[in-house]
Coordinates of C-alpha atoms and ligand atoms in Angstrom, one line a residue:
M10 CA -17.3 -7.2 20.8
S11 CA -16.4 -7.9 17.3
D12 CA -14.9 -11.1 15.8
K13 CA -12.4 -10.6 13.2
T14 CA -11.7 -13.2 11.2
M15 CA -10.0 -13.2 7.8
E16 CA -12.6 -15.6 6.5
K17 CA -15.3 -12.9 7.3
I18 CA -13.1 -10.3 5.9
V19 CA -12.4 -11.9 2.8
A20 CA -16.2 -13.0 2.5
L21 CA -17.2 -9.6 3.0
C22 CA -14.7 -8.2 0.4
K23 CA -16.2 -10.7 -2.3
R24 CA -19.8 -10.2 -1.4
R25 CA -19.5 -6.4 -1.7
G26 CA -16.9 -6.3 -4.7
F27 CA -14.1 -5.1 -3.1
I28 CA -11.7 -7.7 -3.9
F29 CA -12.1 -10.7 -6.3
Q30 CA -9.3 -13.4 -7.0
S31 CA -7.5 -12.8 -10.4
S32 CA -9.0 -14.9 -13.4
E33 CA -11.4 -16.7 -11.0
I34 CA -13.3 -18.1 -13.8
Y35 CA -10.4 -20.2 -14.7
G36 CA -9.9 -21.3 -11.1
G37 CA -7.5 -18.5 -10.4
I38 CA -3.9 -17.8 -10.4
G39 CA -1.9 -17.6 -7.1
G40 CA -0.8 -14.3 -6.0
F41 CA -3.0 -12.3 -8.3
W42 CA -5.9 -10.0 -7.5
D43 CA -8.4 -7.7 -9.2
Y44 CA -9.9 -4.9 -7.3
G45 CA -13.9 -4.7 -7.8
P46 CA -15.9 -1.7 -8.1
L47 CA -15.8 -0.6 -4.3
G48 CA -11.9 -1.7 -4.2
V49 CA -10.8 0.1 -6.9
E50 CA -12.5 3.6 -5.3
M51 CA -11.1 2.5 -1.8
K52 CA -7.7 1.7 -3.2
R53 CA -7.8 5.1 -5.1
N54 CA -8.7 7.1 -2.2
I55 CA -5.7 5.5 -0.2
K56 CA -3.4 6.4 -3.1
D57 CA -5.1 10.0 -3.6
A58 CA -4.5 10.5 0.2
W59 CA -0.8 9.4 0.2
W60 CA -0.2 11.5 -2.7
Y61 CA -2.0 14.7 -1.3
D62 CA -0.2 14.3 2.4
M63 CA 3.2 13.6 1.0
V64 CA 3.4 15.6 -2.5
T65 CA 0.6 18.1 -3.7
G66 CA -0.3 19.1 -0.1
N67 CA 3.4 19.7 1.1
D68 CA 4.3 23.3 2.0
D69 CA 7.6 23.9 0.5
T70 CA 7.8 26.9 2.6
L71 CA 7.5 25.8 6.1
P72 CA 8.9 22.7 8.0
P73 CA 6.6 20.2 9.0
A74 CA 6.1 19.5 12.7
G75 CA 9.4 17.7 13.7
A76 CA 11.0 18.2 10.5
P77 CA 14.8 19.4 10.3
S78 CA 14.0 22.5 7.8
S79 CA 11.2 22.6 5.1
Y80 CA 11.7 20.8 1.9
S81 CA 10.3 20.0 -1.5
M82 CA 8.2 17.3 -3.1
V83 CA 7.8 16.3 -6.5
G84 CA 6.3 13.3 -8.5
L85 CA 7.5 10.7 -10.8
D86 CA 5.8 7.9 -13.1
A87 CA 8.8 5.7 -14.4
S88 CA 8.3 2.6 -16.9
I89 CA 7.7 -0.7 -15.4
I90 CA 10.6 -2.0 -17.7
M91 CA 14.0 -0.5 -17.4
H92 CA 17.4 -1.0 -18.9
P93 CA 18.4 -4.6 -17.3
Q94 CA 21.7 -2.7 -16.4
V95 CA 20.0 -0.8 -13.8
W96 CA 19.0 -4.1 -11.9
K97 CA 22.7 -5.0 -12.3
A98 CA 24.0 -2.2 -10.9
S99 CA 21.3 -1.9 -7.9
G100 CA 22.2 -5.5 -6.7
H101 CA 19.0 -6.8 -7.7
Y102 CA 20.1 -9.3 -10.2
D103 CA 22.6 -10.8 -7.9
L104 CA 20.8 -10.2 -4.4
F105 CA 17.1 -10.1 -5.0
H106 CA 16.3 -13.5 -4.1
D107 CA 15.0 -16.1 -1.6
L108 CA 16.0 -19.4 -0.5
F109 CA 13.5 -22.1 -1.2
V110 CA 13.0 -25.9 -0.5
D111 CA 11.0 -28.6 -2.3
C112 CA 9.3 -31.1 -0.3
K113 CA 9.8 -34.4 -1.9
T114 CA 6.3 -35.7 -0.3
C115 CA 3.8 -33.3 -1.3
K116 CA 6.1 -31.7 -4.3
Q117 CA 5.5 -28.3 -3.3
R118 CA 7.9 -25.4 -2.9
F119 CA 8.5 -23.5 0.3
R120 CA 10.5 -20.4 1.1
L121 CA 12.9 -21.6 3.7
D122 CA 12.3 -19.2 6.2
Q123 CA 8.5 -20.3 6.3
I124 CA 9.0 -23.8 6.4
A125 CA 8.4 -24.1 10.1
D126 CA 4.6 -23.3 9.6
S127 CA 4.1 -24.5 6.3
Q128 CA 1.4 -27.2 5.3
C129 CA 2.4 -30.6 4.0
P130 CA -0.6 -31.8 2.8
R131 CA 0.2 -35.5 1.8
K132 CA 1.3 -35.7 5.4
P133 CA -1.0 -34.8 8.1
S134 CA 0.5 -35.0 11.5
K135 CA -0.5 -34.0 14.9
H136 CA 1.3 -30.9 14.6
P137 CA -0.8 -29.5 11.5
G138 CA 1.8 -28.9 8.7
E139 CA 4.7 -30.0 10.2
H140 CA 7.3 -31.1 7.5
S141 CA 9.6 -33.6 8.3
E142 CA 13.2 -32.5 7.3
C143 CA 14.4 -35.8 5.7
D144 CA 11.4 -34.8 2.9
L145 CA 13.1 -31.4 2.1
T146 CA 15.7 -30.9 -0.6
E147 CA 18.7 -28.8 0.2
P148 CA 17.9 -24.9 0.0
R149 CA 18.4 -23.4 -3.4
E150 CA 18.4 -19.6 -4.4
F151 CA 15.2 -18.3 -6.4
N152 CA 15.5 -14.7 -7.9
L153 CA 12.4 -12.9 -7.5
M154 CA 12.4 -10.7 -10.5
F155 CA 10.1 -11.5 -13.0
K156 CA 11.7 -12.2 -16.5
T157 CA 10.4 -11.0 -20.0
Y158 CA 11.8 -10.3 -23.7
V159 CA 11.8 -7.0 -25.3
G160 CA 11.4 -7.3 -28.9
A161 CA 11.1 -9.8 -31.2
L162 CA 14.3 -11.9 -30.5
H163 CA 14.1 -14.3 -27.4
D164 CA 17.7 -14.5 -26.4
P165 CA 19.9 -13.2 -23.5
S166 CA 20.3 -10.0 -25.3
A167 CA 16.6 -9.1 -25.1
E168 CA 16.2 -10.0 -21.6
A169 CA 14.5 -7.6 -19.5
Y170 CA 12.8 -7.8 -15.9
L171 CA 9.5 -6.1 -14.4
R172 CA 10.6 -3.8 -11.9
P173 CA 10.5 -5.6 -8.3
E174 CA 10.3 -1.9 -6.9
T175 CA 9.3 1.5 -8.0
A176 CA 12.8 3.1 -5.9
Q177 CA 14.9 2.4 -8.8
G178 CA 13.0 4.6 -11.7
I179 CA 13.6 7.5 -9.3
F180 CA 17.1 7.0 -8.6
V181 CA 17.8 7.0 -12.5
N182 CA 15.8 10.0 -12.7
F183 CA 17.5 12.0 -10.1
K184 CA 19.6 14.2 -12.7
N185 CA 16.6 14.5 -14.7
V186 CA 14.6 15.8 -12.0
M187 CA 17.3 18.1 -10.4
S188 CA 18.0 19.7 -14.0
T189 CA 14.4 20.4 -15.1
T190 CA 12.8 21.7 -11.8
R191 CA 14.3 24.2 -9.1
V192 CA 14.6 21.7 -6.5
K193 CA 17.5 21.9 -3.9
L194 CA 18.4 19.5 -1.1
P195 CA 16.4 18.5 0.8
F196 CA 13.7 17.2 -1.3
G197 CA 11.8 14.0 -2.1
I198 CA 10.6 12.3 -5.2
A199 CA 7.6 10.4 -4.9
Q200 CA 6.1 7.6 -7.0
I201 CA 3.1 5.2 -6.8
G202 CA 3.1 2.5 -9.2
K203 CA 3.1 -1.4 -9.8
S204 CA 5.7 -3.6 -8.8
F205 CA 5.9 -7.5 -9.4
R206 CA 7.8 -10.3 -7.3
N207 CA 7.9 -13.8 -8.0
E208 CA 7.1 -14.8 -4.5
I209 CA 7.5 -18.3 -4.1
T210 CA 4.7 -18.6 -1.5
P211 CA 2.2 -15.6 -2.2
R212 CA 0.1 -16.1 0.9
N213 CA -2.4 -14.4 3.4
Y214 CA -4.9 -12.8 1.0
T215 CA -3.3 -9.7 -0.8
F216 CA -0.6 -9.5 1.8
R217 CA 2.1 -11.1 -0.3
S218 CA 1.1 -10.8 -3.8
R219 CA 3.1 -11.3 -7.0
E220 CA 1.8 -7.9 -8.5
F221 CA 1.2 -5.0 -6.2
E222 CA 1.5 -1.6 -6.1
Q223 CA 4.2 0.5 -4.1
M224 CA 4.0 4.2 -2.9
E225 CA 7.6 5.0 -2.7
I226 CA 9.6 8.4 -1.5
E227 CA 13.2 8.7 -2.2
F228 CA 14.1 11.3 0.0
F229 CA 17.5 13.4 -0.9
C230 CA 19.5 15.1 1.8
S231 CA 22.8 16.1 2.7
P232 CA 24.8 13.3 4.8
K233 CA 25.4 15.5 7.7
E234 CA 21.5 15.9 8.1
S235 CA 20.4 12.3 7.0
Q236 CA 20.0 10.8 10.6
R237 CA 17.4 13.6 11.4
W238 CA 15.7 13.1 8.2
Y239 CA 15.7 9.4 8.8
E240 CA 14.0 9.9 12.6
Y241 CA 11.5 12.6 10.9
W242 CA 10.4 10.0 8.4
R243 CA 9.9 7.4 10.5
D244 CA 7.6 9.2 12.9
R245 CA 5.7 11.3 10.0
R246 CA 4.6 7.9 8.0
F247 CA 3.7 6.2 11.5
S248 CA 1.3 8.9 12.2
W249 CA -0.3 9.0 8.6
Y250 CA -1.6 5.3 9.1
T251 CA -3.2 6.5 12.4
S252 CA -4.8 9.6 11.2
L253 CA -6.5 7.2 8.4
G254 CA -7.9 5.4 11.3
L255 CA -5.6 2.5 12.0
A256 CA -5.3 2.1 15.9
S257 CA -2.1 3.1 17.2
D258 CA -2.3 -0.2 19.5
K259 CA -2.4 -2.4 16.6
L260 CA 0.9 -0.6 15.1
R261 CA 4.3 -0.5 15.9
L262 CA 7.3 0.7 14.6
R263 CA 10.1 -1.7 14.7
D264 CA 14.0 -1.3 14.3
H265 CA 15.5 -3.8 12.3
S266 CA 18.6 -5.5 13.8
P267 CA 22.0 -4.9 11.7
E268 CA 21.9 -8.6 10.5
E269 CA 18.2 -8.1 9.1
R270 CA 19.0 -4.9 7.2
A271 CA 19.0 -5.1 3.5
H272 CA 22.5 -4.8 2.1
Y273 CA 22.1 -1.4 1.4
S274 CA 20.5 -0.2 4.6
C275 CA 22.2 2.1 7.3
G276 CA 19.1 1.8 9.3
T277 CA 15.6 0.4 8.8
A278 CA 12.2 0.6 10.6
D279 CA 9.4 -1.2 9.6
I280 CA 5.6 0.1 10.4
E281 CA 3.8 -3.0 11.2
Y282 CA 0.4 -3.8 12.0
A283 CA -1.2 -6.7 13.8
F284 CA -3.3 -8.2 11.0
P285 CA -5.9 -10.8 12.0
F286 CA -4.3 -13.5 9.9
L287 CA -1.3 -13.5 12.6
A288 CA -0.9 -14.9 15.6
Q289 CA -1.4 -13.2 18.9
G290 CA 1.5 -10.5 19.5
E291 CA 2.7 -10.8 15.9
Y292 CA 2.8 -8.1 13.2
G293 CA 3.1 -8.0 9.3
E294 CA 5.1 -5.1 7.6
L295 CA 2.7 -2.4 6.2
E296 CA 6.0 -0.1 5.4
G297 CA 9.5 0.1 5.5
V298 CA 11.5 3.2 6.2
S299 CA 15.1 2.8 5.2
H300 CA 18.2 5.2 5.6
R301 CA 20.0 4.1 2.4
G302 CA 22.9 6.3 2.5
D303 CA 24.5 7.2 -0.8
F304 CA 24.5 3.6 -1.9
D305 CA 21.9 3.8 -4.7
L306 CA 23.2 7.1 -6.5
R307 CA 26.6 6.0 -6.3
S308 CA 25.8 2.3 -7.6
H309 CA 24.1 4.0 -10.6
M310 CA 27.6 6.1 -11.1
E311 CA 30.1 3.6 -10.3
G312 CA 28.8 0.1 -10.6
K313 CA 27.2 -2.6 -8.3
L314 CA 28.8 -2.2 -4.9
V315 CA 29.7 -4.7 -2.2
R316 CA 30.5 -4.3 1.4
D317 CA 34.3 -3.5 2.2
G318 CA 34.8 -3.1 6.0
D319 CA 32.4 -0.4 7.1
G320 CA 31.5 1.0 3.6
F321 CA 31.1 -0.2 0.1
A322 CA 33.4 -0.6 -2.7
V323 CA 32.7 -1.4 -6.3
E324 CA 32.6 -5.1 -7.0
L325 CA 35.1 -6.0 -9.2
D326 CA 35.6 -8.9 -12.0
E327 CA 38.6 -11.0 -12.3
H328 CA 40.0 -8.5 -14.6
G329 CA 39.8 -5.6 -12.0
Q330 CA 36.9 -4.2 -13.7
P331 CA 33.5 -3.6 -12.4
R332 CA 31.5 -6.5 -12.2
Y333 CA 28.4 -4.6 -13.3
A334 CA 28.8 -1.2 -14.4
G335 CA 27.0 1.9 -13.4
S336 CA 26.0 4.8 -16.0
G337 CA 29.4 6.6 -15.4
K338 CA 27.2 9.6 -15.1
D339 CA 27.9 12.4 -12.3
L340 CA 25.0 11.9 -9.7
S341 CA 26.5 13.9 -7.2
Y342 CA 24.9 17.3 -5.9
F343 CA 26.8 20.7 -5.8
D344 CA 25.8 22.5 -2.6
E345 CA 25.9 26.4 -3.6
E346 CA 25.8 27.4 0.0
T347 CA 29.2 25.4 1.1
K348 CA 30.5 25.2 -2.4
K349 CA 30.8 21.6 -1.8
K350 CA 30.1 18.3 -3.7
Y351 CA 28.9 15.2 -2.5
I352 CA 26.5 12.5 -3.1
P353 CA 23.2 13.0 -1.3
H354 CA 22.2 10.4 1.3
V355 CA 18.6 8.9 0.9
I356 CA 15.7 8.2 3.1
E357 CA 13.2 5.9 1.6
P358 CA 9.9 5.6 3.1
S359 CA 8.4 2.5 1.0
A360 CA 4.8 1.6 1.5
G361 CA 2.3 -0.8 0.0
A362 CA -0.9 0.3 -1.2
D363 CA -2.3 -3.4 -1.0
R364 CA -0.9 -4.1 2.2
A365 CA -2.3 -0.5 3.7
M366 CA -5.7 -1.1 1.9
L367 CA -5.9 -4.6 3.6
A368 CA -5.2 -3.0 7.1
F369 CA -7.6 -0.4 6.8
L370 CA -10.3 -3.0 5.9
C371 CA -9.2 -5.3 8.8
E372 CA -9.2 -2.4 11.2
A373 CA -12.8 -1.2 9.9
Y374 CA -14.4 -4.5 9.9
T375 CA -16.9 -4.4 12.8
E376 CA -19.7 -6.4 14.1
D377 CA -22.2 -5.1 16.2
A378 CA -26.0 -5.2 16.8
I379 CA -28.5 -2.3 15.9
P380 CA -32.4 -2.7 17.0
D381 CA -34.9 -3.6 14.2
D382 CA -38.5 -1.9 14.1
K383 CA -39.7 -3.7 17.2
G384 CA -36.5 -2.9 18.8
V385 CA -35.1 -6.2 18.7
P386 CA -30.9 -6.0 18.4
Q387 CA -30.2 -7.6 14.8
P388 CA -26.4 -8.3 14.3
R389 CA -24.9 -6.1 11.6
V390 CA -21.3 -5.9 9.8
V391 CA -20.2 -2.6 9.2
L392 CA -17.2 -1.1 7.9
K393 CA -16.0 1.9 10.0
L394 CA -13.7 3.3 7.1
H395 CA -12.3 6.7 7.4
P396 CA -14.4 9.0 5.3
R397 CA -11.5 10.0 3.3
L398 CA -11.1 6.2 2.4
A399 CA -14.5 5.1 2.3
P400 CA -15.5 4.0 -1.6
V401 CA -18.8 5.9 -1.4
K402 CA -19.4 8.7 0.5
V403 CA -23.1 9.3 0.6
A404 CA -26.2 6.9 -0.5
V405 CA -29.5 8.5 -1.2
F406 CA -32.7 6.4 -1.1
P407 CA -36.2 7.2 -1.9
L408 CA -38.5 5.6 1.0
I409 CA -40.7 4.1 -1.4
K410 CA -40.5 3.8 -5.2
K411 CA -43.7 6.3 -5.7
D412 CA -45.6 9.4 -4.9
G413 CA -42.6 11.3 -6.5
M414 CA -40.0 10.2 -3.9
P415 CA -37.8 9.1 -6.5
D416 CA -37.5 12.2 -8.5
V417 CA -36.6 14.3 -5.1
A418 CA -34.3 11.3 -4.4
A419 CA -32.4 11.6 -7.7
E420 CA -32.2 15.4 -7.6
I421 CA -30.4 15.3 -4.0
Y422 CA -28.4 12.5 -5.6
R423 CA -27.4 14.5 -8.9
E424 CA -26.5 17.6 -6.3
L425 CA -24.3 15.7 -4.3
K426 CA -22.6 14.0 -7.2
K427 CA -21.1 17.1 -8.2
K428 CA -18.9 16.8 -5.0
W429 CA -18.7 13.2 -4.0
N430 CA -18.9 9.7 -5.2
V431 CA -22.5 9.1 -4.2
Y432 CA -24.5 5.8 -4.7
Y433 CA -28.2 5.9 -5.6
D434 CA -30.6 2.8 -4.7
Q435 CA -34.5 2.7 -4.8
K436 CA -34.9 -1.2 -4.5
G437 CA -35.7 -3.6 -1.7
S438 CA -36.4 -2.7 2.0
I439 CA -34.9 0.5 3.6
G440 CA -33.2 -1.7 6.2
R441 CA -31.6 -3.7 3.8
R442 CA -30.5 -1.0 2.2
Y443 CA -28.7 0.5 4.8
R444 CA -27.2 -2.6 5.7
R445 CA -25.8 -3.1 2.3
Q446 CA -24.1 0.3 2.9
D447 CA -22.6 -0.4 6.5
E448 CA -21.0 -3.0 4.8
S449 CA -19.6 -1.0 2.0
G450 CA -18.3 1.2 4.4
T451 CA -20.5 4.4 3.2
P452 CA -20.6 7.2 6.2
Y453 CA -23.9 8.7 5.2
C454 CA -27.3 7.6 3.9
I455 CA -30.0 10.0 3.1
T456 CA -33.7 8.8 2.9
V457 CA -36.3 10.9 1.1
D458 CA -39.9 10.3 2.9
H459 CA -43.1 11.6 2.9
Q460 CA -42.3 14.3 5.4
T461 CA -40.0 15.5 2.8
L462 CA -42.7 16.1 0.2
E463 CA -44.4 18.1 2.9
D464 CA -41.2 20.1 4.6
G465 CA -38.5 19.4 2.5
T466 CA -36.4 17.6 5.2
V467 CA -34.8 14.3 4.9
T468 CA -33.3 11.9 7.1
L469 CA -29.6 11.5 7.5
R470 CA -28.0 8.6 9.0
D471 CA -24.7 8.1 10.5
R472 CA -23.0 4.8 9.9
D473 CA -21.4 4.2 12.9
T474 CA -24.1 5.5 15.5
T475 CA -27.0 4.5 13.2
V476 CA -28.6 7.8 14.6
Q477 CA -31.0 9.2 12.0
E478 CA -31.5 13.1 12.2
R479 CA -33.9 15.4 10.2
V480 CA -31.9 17.9 7.9
K481 CA -33.5 20.3 5.4
S482 CA -32.3 19.0 2.0
I483 CA -30.9 22.4 0.7
D484 CA -28.5 22.2 3.7
L485 CA -27.4 18.7 2.8
T486 CA -24.2 20.0 0.5
T487 CA -23.0 22.0 3.6
I488 CA -23.6 19.6 6.3
I489 CA -22.1 16.7 4.8
A490 CA -19.1 18.6 3.8
E491 CA -18.7 19.3 7.4
R492 CA -18.9 16.1 8.7
L493 CA -17.1 14.3 5.9
A494 CA -14.2 17.0 6.4
V495 CA -12.7 15.6 2.8
Ligands
GAP579 N1 12.1 -0.3 -2.2 C1 12.3 -0.8 -1.1 C2 11.3 -1.7 -1.0 O1 10.5 -2.2 -2.0 P1 10.3 -3.7 0.6 O2 10.3 -3.7 1.9 O3 10.9 -4.9 -0.2 O4 11.2 -2.3 0.1 C3 8.3 -2.1 0.4 O5 8.7 -3.3 0.0 C4 6.6 -2.2 0.7 O6 6.2 -2.8 -0.4 C5 6.4 -3.4 1.9 O7 6.5 -2.8 3.0 C6 5.1 -3.8 1.6 O8 4.1 -2.9 2.1 C7 4.8 -3.9 -0.1 N2 5.3 -5.0 -0.5 C8 6.3 -5.8 -0.7 N3 6.3 -7.2 -1.1 C9 5.0 -7.0 -1.6 C10 4.1 -8.2 -2.0 N4 4.9 -9.5 -2.3 N5 3.0 -8.2 -1.8 C11 2.3 -7.0 -1.4 N6 3.1 -6.2 -1.1 C12 4.6 -5.9 -0.6

């Protein structure tokens, strides 16, 4: 039985070069992480799988299972720093904040909603981490957007923000995409990119970082159909995670209560995973799927919106003018079939690439035992990653560094490398080389041995079962393509 703890998973990620603390040689910086040689490959595989499954692999002519109709998908890569008015009209300037308190004893800052389980290092108690209320300041608001200055002047007119979500880059380009492509509603615009939030308490490894990557879709549809599309995207996105190996009993789809929803949302469901750093029965958010109505396009047309009864109205200042003006551009859609004009509704599946990676790593981490040369079971750590996500697909080894074996192995390596990320290693005991690849999540290892030199066969070892079979080296590309199916 595998005993997964975050300590073990973090240690493996460091040991094998998946994830490093940012600026580690200077003591690190809280909430920032670097992806090492294996980590960068795995994260890219996650983003590529998402991009293919959601965007380039989408069949614009056929409705996918469960979808109300067929639809188009296109991509976008917007800038990280945008016009500051974007964040005023969207509501982030006023509303994107957390409440924090300072502990007067330990002088540290905590999110108000996390104070119950936070640590006060200066005040050990029987209940670890308990803060005594009297030690805390009154809650204050803290905007999570990172501020910067554009140009040489450091005055308020030059203030700008690092985007806290990729979504707004899509909304402000809605008209550009409509007028430069032939897409018609319903269609989605997808984007992968970095977002930044000055989180008060980054925690749980990469789960809550200050710099992270989002994979977001803004799906535009008619108001009449939006509820059906919302349900479609909730299910579609949930099954994406199970298709890549997350166990469905550790995943859940949780509908937000009306009080919990963001100000723009008329319905949100979170896809959540039972991360090992959480208590039994607790789940952490992997992705939010939101029904945003016409809130975003309308905000960028008219200005910042506030709740008004059941709907929204432009927020006015003391002179009766919009408090934060929109662009004034017409972002509505003319439906040629019905001859009606309306502001499209938006369904937003918004995923975090770093959280997805953390979940896939946690799920894949396995401890088992395999027999050594004498048949004695030896413990091993293996990352049972889905082949699409595995950073290295195949490793090729000569059994020993002589008798021409390295030349034959290098030839196989070069041939397979034309198709996949393949690793070559000729140093150390073969057992140790296998173990290293097991920890890296490499699905297959090929070993060139004495018999290879006689009959052209090699051993092909399966990561999960450790079973080795002899196959002809000329068949390797076909066999591996079939097994990886990637
Ligand atoms: N556009 C909507 C939006 O940004 P969100 O729920 O704030 O919604 C979407 O973020 C996803 O981005 C989350 O489900 C999570 O996967 C990821 N994410 C958000 N904040 C994060 C952070 N501080 N660190 C890592 N990932 C984060």
